PDB file of C-alpha atoms in Angstrom:
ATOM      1  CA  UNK A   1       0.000   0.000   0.000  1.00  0.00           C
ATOM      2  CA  UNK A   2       1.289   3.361  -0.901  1.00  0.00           C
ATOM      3  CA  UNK A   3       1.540   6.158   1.613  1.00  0.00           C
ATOM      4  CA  UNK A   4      -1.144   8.251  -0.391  1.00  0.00           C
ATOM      5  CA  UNK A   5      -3.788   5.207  -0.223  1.00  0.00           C
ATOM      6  CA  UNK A   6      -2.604   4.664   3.622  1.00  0.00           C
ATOM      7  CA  UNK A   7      -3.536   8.229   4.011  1.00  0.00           C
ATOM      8  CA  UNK A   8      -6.561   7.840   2.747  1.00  0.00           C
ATOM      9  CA  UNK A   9      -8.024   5.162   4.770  1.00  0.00           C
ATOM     10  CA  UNK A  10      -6.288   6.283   7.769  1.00  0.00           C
ATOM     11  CA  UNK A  11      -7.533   9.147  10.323  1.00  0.00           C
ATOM     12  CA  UNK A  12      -5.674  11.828  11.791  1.00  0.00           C
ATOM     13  CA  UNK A  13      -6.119  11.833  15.736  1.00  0.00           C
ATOM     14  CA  UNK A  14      -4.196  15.564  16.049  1.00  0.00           C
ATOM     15  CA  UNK A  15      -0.973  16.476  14.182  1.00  0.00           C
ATOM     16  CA  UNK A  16       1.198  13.794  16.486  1.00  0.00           C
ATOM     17  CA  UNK A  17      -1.029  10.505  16.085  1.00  0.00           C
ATOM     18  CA  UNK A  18      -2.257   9.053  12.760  1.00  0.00           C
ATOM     19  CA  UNK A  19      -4.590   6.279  13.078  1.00  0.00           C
ATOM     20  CA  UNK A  20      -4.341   3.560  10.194  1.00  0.00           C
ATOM     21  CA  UNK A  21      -7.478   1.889  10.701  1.00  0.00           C
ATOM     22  CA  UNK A  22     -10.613   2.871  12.870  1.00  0.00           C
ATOM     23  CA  UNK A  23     -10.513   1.592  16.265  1.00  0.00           C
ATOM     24  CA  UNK A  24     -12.809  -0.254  18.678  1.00  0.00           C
ATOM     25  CA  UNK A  25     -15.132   2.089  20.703  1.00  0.00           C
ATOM     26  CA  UNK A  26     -13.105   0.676  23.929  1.00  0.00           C
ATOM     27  CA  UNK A  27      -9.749  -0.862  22.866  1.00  0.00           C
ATOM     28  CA  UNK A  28      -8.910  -3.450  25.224  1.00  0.00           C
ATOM     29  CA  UNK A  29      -5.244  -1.717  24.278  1.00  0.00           C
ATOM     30  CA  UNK A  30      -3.372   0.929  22.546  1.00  0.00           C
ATOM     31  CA  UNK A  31       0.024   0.231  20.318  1.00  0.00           C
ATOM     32  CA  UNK A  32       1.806   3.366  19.459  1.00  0.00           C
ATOM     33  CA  UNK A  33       4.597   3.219  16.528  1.00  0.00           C
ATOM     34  CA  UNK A  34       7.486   5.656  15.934  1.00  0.00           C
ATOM     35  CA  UNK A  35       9.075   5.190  12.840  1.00  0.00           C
ATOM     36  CA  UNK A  36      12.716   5.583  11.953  1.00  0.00           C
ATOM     37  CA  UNK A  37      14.849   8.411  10.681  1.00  0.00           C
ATOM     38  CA  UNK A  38      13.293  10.118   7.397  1.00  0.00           C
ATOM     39  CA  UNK A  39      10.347   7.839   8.235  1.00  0.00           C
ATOM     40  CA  UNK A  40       6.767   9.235   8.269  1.00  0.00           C
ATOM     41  CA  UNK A  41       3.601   7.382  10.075  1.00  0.00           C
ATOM     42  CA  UNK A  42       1.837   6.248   6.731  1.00  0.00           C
ATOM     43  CA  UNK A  43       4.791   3.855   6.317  1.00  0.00           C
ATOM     44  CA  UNK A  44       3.786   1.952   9.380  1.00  0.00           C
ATOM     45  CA  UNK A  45       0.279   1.273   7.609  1.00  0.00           C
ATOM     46  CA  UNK A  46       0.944  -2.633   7.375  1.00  0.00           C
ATOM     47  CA  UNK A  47       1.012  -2.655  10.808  1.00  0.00           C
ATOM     48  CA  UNK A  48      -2.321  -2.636  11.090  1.00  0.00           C
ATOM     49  CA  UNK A  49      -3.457  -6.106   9.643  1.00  0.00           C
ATOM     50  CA  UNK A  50      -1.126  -8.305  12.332  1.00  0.00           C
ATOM     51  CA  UNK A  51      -3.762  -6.983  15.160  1.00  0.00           C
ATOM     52  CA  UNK A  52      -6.900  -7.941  15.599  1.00  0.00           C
ATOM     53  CA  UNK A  53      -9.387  -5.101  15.886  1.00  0.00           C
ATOM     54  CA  UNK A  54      -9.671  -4.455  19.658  1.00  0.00           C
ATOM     55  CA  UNK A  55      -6.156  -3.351  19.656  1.00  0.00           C
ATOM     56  CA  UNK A  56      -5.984   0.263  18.750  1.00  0.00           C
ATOM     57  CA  UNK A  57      -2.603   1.273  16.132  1.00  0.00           C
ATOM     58  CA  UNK A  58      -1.532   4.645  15.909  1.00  0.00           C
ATOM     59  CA  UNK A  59       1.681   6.057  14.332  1.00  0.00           C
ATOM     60  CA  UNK A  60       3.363   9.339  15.639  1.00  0.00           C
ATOM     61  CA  UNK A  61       3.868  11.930  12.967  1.00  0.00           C
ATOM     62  CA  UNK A  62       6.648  14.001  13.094  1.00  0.00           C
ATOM     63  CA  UNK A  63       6.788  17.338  11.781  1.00  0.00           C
ATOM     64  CA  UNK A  64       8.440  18.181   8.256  1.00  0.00           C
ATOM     65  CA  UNK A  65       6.373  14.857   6.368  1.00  0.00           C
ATOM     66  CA  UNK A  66       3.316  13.467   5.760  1.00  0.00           C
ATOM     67  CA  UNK A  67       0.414  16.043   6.642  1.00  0.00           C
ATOM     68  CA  UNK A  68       3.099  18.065   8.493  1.00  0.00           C
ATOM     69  CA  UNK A  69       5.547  18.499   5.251  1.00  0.00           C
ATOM     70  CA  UNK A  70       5.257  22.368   5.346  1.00  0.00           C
ATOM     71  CA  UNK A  71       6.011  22.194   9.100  1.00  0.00           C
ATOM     72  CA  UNK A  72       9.542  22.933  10.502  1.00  0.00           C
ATOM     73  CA  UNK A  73      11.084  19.836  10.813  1.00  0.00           C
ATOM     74  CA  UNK A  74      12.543  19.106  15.052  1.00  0.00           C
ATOM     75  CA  UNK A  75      15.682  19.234  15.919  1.00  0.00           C
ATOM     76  CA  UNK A  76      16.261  17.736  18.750  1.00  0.00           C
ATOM     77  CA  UNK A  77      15.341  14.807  20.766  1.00  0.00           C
ATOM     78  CA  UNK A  78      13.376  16.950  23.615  1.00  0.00           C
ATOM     79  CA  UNK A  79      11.047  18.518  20.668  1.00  0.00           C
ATOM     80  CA  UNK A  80       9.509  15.413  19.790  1.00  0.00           C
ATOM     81  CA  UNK A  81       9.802  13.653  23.042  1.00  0.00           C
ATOM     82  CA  UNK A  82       7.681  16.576  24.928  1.00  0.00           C
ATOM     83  CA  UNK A  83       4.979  17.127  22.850  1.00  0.00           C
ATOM     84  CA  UNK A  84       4.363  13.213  21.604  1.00  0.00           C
ATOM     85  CA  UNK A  85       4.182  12.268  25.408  1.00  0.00           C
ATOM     86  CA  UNK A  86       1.993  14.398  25.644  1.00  0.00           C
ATOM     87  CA  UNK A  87       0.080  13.195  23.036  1.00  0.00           C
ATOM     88  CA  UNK A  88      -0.336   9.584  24.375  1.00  0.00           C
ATOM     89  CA  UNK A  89      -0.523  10.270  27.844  1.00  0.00           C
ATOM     90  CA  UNK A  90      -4.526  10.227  27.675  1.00  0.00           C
ATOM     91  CA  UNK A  91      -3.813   6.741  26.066  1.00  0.00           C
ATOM     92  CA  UNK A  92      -4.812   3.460  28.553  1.00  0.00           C
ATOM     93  CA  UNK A  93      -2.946  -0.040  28.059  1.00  0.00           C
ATOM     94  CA  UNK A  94      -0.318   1.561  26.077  1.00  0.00           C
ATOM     95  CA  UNK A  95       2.249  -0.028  24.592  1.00  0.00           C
ATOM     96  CA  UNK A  96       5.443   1.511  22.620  1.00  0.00           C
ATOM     97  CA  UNK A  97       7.349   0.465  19.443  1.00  0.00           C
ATOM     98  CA  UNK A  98      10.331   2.102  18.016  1.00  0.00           C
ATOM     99  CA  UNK A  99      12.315   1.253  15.171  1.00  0.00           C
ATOM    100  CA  UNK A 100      16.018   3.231  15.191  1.00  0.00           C
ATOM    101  CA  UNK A 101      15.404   6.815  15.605  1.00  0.00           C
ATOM    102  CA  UNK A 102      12.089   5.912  16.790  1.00  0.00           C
ATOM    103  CA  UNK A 103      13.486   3.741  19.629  1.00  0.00           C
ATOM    104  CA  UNK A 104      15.706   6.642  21.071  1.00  0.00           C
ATOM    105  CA  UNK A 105      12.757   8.384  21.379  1.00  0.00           C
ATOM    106  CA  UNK A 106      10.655   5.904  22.648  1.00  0.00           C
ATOM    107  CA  UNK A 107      12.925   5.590  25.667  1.00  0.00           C
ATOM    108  CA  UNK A 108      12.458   9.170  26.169  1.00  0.00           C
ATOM    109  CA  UNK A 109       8.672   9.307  25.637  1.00  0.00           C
ATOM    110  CA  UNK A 110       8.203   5.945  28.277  1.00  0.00           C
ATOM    111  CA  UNK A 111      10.753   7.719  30.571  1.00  0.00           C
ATOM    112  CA  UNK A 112       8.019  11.152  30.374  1.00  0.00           C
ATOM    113  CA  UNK A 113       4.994   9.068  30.569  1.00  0.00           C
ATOM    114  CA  UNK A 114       6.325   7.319  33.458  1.00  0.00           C
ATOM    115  CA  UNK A 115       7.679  10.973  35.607  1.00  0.00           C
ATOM    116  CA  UNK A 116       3.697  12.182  34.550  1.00  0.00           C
ATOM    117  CA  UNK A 117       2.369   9.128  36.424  1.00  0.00           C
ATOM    118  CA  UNK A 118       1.472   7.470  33.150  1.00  0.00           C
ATOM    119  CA  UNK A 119       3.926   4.647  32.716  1.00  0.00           C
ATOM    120  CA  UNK A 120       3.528   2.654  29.589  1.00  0.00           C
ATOM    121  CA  UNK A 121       2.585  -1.233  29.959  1.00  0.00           C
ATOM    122  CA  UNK A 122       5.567  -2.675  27.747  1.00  0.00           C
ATOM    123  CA  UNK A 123       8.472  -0.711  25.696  1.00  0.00           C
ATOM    124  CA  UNK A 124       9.911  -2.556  22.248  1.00  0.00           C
ATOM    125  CA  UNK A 125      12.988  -0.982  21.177  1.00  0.00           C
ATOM    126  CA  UNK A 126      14.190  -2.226  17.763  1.00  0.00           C
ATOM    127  CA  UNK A 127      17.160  -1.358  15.711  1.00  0.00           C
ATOM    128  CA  UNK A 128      18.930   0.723  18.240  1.00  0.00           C
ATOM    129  CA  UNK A 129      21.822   0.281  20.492  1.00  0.00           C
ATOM    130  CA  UNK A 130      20.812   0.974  24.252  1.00  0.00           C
ATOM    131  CA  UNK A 131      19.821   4.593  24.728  1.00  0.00           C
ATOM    132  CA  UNK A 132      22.845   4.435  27.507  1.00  0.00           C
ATOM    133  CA  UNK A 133      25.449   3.252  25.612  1.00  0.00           C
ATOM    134  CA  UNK A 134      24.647   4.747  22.178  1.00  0.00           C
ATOM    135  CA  UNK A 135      27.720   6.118  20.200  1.00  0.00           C
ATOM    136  CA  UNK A 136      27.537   8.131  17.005  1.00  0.00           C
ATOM    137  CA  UNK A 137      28.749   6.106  13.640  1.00  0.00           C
ATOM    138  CA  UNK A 138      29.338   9.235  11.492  1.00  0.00           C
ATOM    139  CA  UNK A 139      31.624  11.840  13.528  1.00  0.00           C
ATOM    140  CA  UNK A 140      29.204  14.822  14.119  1.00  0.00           C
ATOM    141  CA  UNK A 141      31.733  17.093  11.775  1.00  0.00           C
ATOM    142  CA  UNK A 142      31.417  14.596   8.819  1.00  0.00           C
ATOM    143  CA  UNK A 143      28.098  16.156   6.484  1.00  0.00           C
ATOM    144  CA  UNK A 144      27.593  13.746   4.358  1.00  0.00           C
ATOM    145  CA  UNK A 145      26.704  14.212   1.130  1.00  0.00           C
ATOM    146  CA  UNK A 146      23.208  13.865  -0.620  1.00  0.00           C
ATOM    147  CA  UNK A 147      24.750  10.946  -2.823  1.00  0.00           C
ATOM    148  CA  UNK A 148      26.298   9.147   0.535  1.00  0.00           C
ATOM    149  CA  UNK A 149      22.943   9.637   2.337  1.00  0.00           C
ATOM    150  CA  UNK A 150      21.054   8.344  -0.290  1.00  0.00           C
ATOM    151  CA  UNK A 151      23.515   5.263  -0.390  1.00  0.00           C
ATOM    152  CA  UNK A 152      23.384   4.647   3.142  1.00  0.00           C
ATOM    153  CA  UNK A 153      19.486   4.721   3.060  1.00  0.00           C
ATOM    154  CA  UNK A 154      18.970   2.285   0.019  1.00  0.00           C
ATOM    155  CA  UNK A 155      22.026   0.112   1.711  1.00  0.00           C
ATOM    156  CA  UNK A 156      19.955  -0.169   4.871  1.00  0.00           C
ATOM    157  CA  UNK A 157      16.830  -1.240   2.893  1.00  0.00           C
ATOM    158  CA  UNK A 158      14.858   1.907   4.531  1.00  0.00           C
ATOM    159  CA  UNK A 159      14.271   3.476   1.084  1.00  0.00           C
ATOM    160  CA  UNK A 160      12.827   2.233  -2.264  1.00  0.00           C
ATOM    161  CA  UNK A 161      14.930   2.473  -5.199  1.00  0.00           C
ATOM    162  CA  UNK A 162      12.046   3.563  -7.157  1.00  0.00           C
ATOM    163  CA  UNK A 163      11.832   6.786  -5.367  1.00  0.00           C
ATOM    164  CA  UNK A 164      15.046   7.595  -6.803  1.00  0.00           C
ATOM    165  CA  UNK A 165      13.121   8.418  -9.836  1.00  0.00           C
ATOM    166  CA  UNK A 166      11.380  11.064  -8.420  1.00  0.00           C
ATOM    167  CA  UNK A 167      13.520  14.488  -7.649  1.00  0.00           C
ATOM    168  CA  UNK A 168      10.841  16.049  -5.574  1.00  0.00           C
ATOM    169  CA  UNK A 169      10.595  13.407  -3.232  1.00  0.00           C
ATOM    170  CA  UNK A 170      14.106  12.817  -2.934  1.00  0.00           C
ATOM    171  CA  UNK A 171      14.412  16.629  -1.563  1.00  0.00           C
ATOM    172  CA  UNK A 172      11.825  16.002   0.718  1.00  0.00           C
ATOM    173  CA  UNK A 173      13.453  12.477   1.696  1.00  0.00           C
ATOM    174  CA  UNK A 174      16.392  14.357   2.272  1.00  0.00           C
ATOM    175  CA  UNK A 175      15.481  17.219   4.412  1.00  0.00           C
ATOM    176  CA  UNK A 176      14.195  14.932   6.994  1.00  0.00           C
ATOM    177  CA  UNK A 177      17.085  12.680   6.916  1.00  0.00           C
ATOM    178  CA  UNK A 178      19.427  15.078   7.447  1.00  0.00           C
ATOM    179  CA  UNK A 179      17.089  17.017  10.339  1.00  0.00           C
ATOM    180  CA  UNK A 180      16.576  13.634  12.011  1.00  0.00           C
ATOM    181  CA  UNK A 181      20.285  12.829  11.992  1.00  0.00           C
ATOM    182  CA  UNK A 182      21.297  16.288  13.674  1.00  0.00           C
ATOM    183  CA  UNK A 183      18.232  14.891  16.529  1.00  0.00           C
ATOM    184  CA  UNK A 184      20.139  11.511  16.409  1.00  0.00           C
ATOM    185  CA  UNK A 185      24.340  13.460  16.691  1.00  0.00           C
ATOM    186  CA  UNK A 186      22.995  15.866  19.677  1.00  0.00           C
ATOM    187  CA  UNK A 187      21.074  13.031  22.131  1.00  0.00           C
ATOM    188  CA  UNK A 188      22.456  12.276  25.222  1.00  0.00           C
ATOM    189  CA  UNK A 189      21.096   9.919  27.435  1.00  0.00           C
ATOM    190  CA  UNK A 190      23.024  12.403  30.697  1.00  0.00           C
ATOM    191  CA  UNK A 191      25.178  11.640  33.573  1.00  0.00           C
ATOM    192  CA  UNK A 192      22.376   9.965  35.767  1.00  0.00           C
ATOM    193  CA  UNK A 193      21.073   6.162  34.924  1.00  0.00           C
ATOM    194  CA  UNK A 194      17.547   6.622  34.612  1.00  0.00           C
ATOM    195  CA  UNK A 195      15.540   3.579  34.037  1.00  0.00           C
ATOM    196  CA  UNK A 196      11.897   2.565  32.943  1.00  0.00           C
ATOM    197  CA  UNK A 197       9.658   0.115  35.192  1.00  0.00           C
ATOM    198  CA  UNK A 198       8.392  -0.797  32.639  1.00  0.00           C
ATOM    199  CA  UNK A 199       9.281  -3.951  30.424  1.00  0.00           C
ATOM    200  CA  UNK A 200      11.721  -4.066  27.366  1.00  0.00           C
ATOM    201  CA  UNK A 201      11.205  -6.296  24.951  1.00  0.00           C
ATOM    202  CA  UNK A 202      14.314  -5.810  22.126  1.00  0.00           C
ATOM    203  CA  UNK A 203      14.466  -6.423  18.485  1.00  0.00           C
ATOM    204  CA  UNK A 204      17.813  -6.427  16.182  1.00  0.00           C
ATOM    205  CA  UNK A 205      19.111  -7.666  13.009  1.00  0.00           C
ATOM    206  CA  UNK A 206      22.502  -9.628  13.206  1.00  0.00           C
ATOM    207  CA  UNK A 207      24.171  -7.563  10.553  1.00  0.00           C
ATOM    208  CA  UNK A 208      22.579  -4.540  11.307  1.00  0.00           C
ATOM    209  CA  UNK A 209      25.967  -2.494  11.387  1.00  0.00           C
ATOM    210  CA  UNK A 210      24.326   0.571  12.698  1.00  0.00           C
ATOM    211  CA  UNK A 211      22.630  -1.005  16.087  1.00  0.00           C
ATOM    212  CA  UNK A 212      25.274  -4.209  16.421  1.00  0.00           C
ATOM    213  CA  UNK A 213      23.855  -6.988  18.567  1.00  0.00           C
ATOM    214  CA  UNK A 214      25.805  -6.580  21.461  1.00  0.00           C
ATOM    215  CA  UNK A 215      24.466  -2.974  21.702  1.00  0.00           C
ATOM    216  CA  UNK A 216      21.010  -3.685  21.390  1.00  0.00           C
ATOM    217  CA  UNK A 217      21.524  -6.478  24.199  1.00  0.00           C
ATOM    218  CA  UNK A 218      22.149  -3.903  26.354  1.00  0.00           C
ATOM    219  CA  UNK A 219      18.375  -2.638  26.276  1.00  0.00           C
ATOM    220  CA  UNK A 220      17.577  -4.487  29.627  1.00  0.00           C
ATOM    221  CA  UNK A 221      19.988  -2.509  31.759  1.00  0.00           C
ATOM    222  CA  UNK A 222      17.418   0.292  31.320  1.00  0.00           C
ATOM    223  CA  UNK A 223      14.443  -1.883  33.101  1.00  0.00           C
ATOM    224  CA  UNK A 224      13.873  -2.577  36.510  1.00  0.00           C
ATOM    225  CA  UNK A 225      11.283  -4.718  35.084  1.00  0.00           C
ATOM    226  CA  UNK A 226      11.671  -7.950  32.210  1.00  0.00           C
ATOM    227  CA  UNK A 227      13.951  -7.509  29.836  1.00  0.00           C
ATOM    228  CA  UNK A 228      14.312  -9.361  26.590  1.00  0.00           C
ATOM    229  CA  UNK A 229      16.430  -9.549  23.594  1.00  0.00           C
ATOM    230  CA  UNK A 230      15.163 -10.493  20.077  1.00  0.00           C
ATOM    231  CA  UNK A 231      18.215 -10.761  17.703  1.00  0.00           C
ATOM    232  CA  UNK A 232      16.858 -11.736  13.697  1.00  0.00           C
ATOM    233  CA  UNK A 233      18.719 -12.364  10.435  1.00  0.00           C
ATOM    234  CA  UNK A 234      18.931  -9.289   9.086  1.00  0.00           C
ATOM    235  CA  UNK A 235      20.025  -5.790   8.535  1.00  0.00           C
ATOM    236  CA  UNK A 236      18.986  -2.487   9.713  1.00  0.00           C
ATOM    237  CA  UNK A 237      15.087  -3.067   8.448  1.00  0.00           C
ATOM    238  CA  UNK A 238      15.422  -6.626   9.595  1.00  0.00           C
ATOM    239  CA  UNK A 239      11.617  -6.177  10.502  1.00  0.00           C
ATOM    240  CA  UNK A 240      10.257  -6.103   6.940  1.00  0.00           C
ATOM    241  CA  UNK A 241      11.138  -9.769   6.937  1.00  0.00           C
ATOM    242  CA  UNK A 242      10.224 -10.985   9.904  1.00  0.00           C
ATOM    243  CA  UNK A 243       6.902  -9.282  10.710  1.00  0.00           C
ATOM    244  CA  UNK A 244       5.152 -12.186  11.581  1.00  0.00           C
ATOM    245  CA  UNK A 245       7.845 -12.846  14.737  1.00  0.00           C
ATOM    246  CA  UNK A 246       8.030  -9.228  15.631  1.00  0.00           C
ATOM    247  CA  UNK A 247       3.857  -8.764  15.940  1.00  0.00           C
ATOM    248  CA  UNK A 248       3.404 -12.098  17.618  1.00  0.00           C
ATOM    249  CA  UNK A 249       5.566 -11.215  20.396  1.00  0.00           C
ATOM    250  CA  UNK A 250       4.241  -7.740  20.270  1.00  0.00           C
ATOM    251  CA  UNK A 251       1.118  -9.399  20.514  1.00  0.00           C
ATOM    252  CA  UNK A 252       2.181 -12.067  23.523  1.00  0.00           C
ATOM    253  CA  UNK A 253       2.866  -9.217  25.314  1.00  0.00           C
ATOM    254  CA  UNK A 254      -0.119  -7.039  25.231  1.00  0.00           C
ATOM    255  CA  UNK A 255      -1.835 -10.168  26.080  1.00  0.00           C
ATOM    256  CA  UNK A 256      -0.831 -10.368  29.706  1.00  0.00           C
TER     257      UNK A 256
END
């Protein structure tokens, strides 16, 4: 499904939450997704048909894409970490996935929820190295270059070559890489070890050279509560081939 037809069927909830399908009247529990560096919520559309109805999906929506494209894009980890907890803190029985970019901030949205008395029920990092531990693989002086972003993104499978074809939507592919890379060079996780109650439940791909296994083993060190690691065959997007594993655990935990 294309973004455009996602778009369609789905439902903005406010400028932060997009809503892929319509939900039960009382969802028994809420999954929220935040997608990935130059990601936008439509992506996560697919999402939607490994749940079973009673189990409301949203995506988070960052500025500069989607609905938002004329929007300043963020540039740092606190503006999209304040206003999206915000966002879900109304939400019951919620649950939070991040994939790369998306997990750093997930760690920071759980760690909000939780200081606001709204701690989430389960946290799934995936594609990240620990939030405590994470090191920069480009040095922050080294800009690279449209043609060396654009390699690293089809390299990591997080871009279709067919959008290549289409200037435009390169630019626009672009931009948000390259304002969600300065978010990803100026996070710091800080001097104090601050940890969720929460549980972690982990997800990597064993030749993901961005978030190498032994970093995203790491992940429980930041729970006082369970703590799991998930390592797949894969790369950096490991998840587009191994949805079906991914959602069932996903799934196994909402379930308790």
């Amino acid at each position: 499904m294309s973004a455009a037809n996602a778009d369609a069927l789905g439902q903005n909830l406010n400028k932060w939450l997009w809503e892929p399908r319509p939900s039960a009247a009382a969802p028994r529990a809420t999954l929220a997704i935040l997608p990935h560096a130059g990601g936008m919520a439509q992506g996560y559309a697919k999402w939607a048909q490994w749940f079973p109805d009673d189990v409301r999906l949203i995506a988070v929506q960052y500025p500069g894409r989607g609905a938002r494209f004329a929007e300043r894009a963020a540039l740092s980890m606190a503006d999209l970490a304040d206003p999206v907890a915000e966002a879900l803190a109304a939400e019951e029985e919620l649950h939070v996935f991040g994939h790369s970019l998306g997990a750093m901030l997930g760690f920071e949205v759980c760690w909000r929820l939780a200081r606001m008395g709204r701690p989430v029920r389960a946290f799934f990092p995936s594609a990240a190295p620990a939030s405590h531990i994470r090191r920069d693989v480009l040095a922050p002086d080294s800009e690279p270059t449209d043609a060396e972003l654009i390699e690293a993104l089809v390299d990591r499978g997080g871009m279709d070559p067919a959008a290549l074809e289409h200037p435009e939507l390169m630019e626009l592919v672009l931009e948000t890489c390259r304002s969600d890379r300065q978010i990803t060079l100026s996070y710091r996780y800080g001097e104090r070890h601050r940890t969720l109650d929460s549980p972690i439940v982990a997800f990597g791909g064993t030749s993901d050279a961005a978030a190498v296994p032994e970093d995203v083993a790491r992940w429980p060190e930041l729970t006082t509560g369970l703590g799991e690691v998930h390592l797949l065959e894969g790369g950096h997007f490991y998840v587009n081939d191994h949805m079906a594993s991914v959602t069932a655990r996903v799934r196994q935990q909402i379930a308790l």
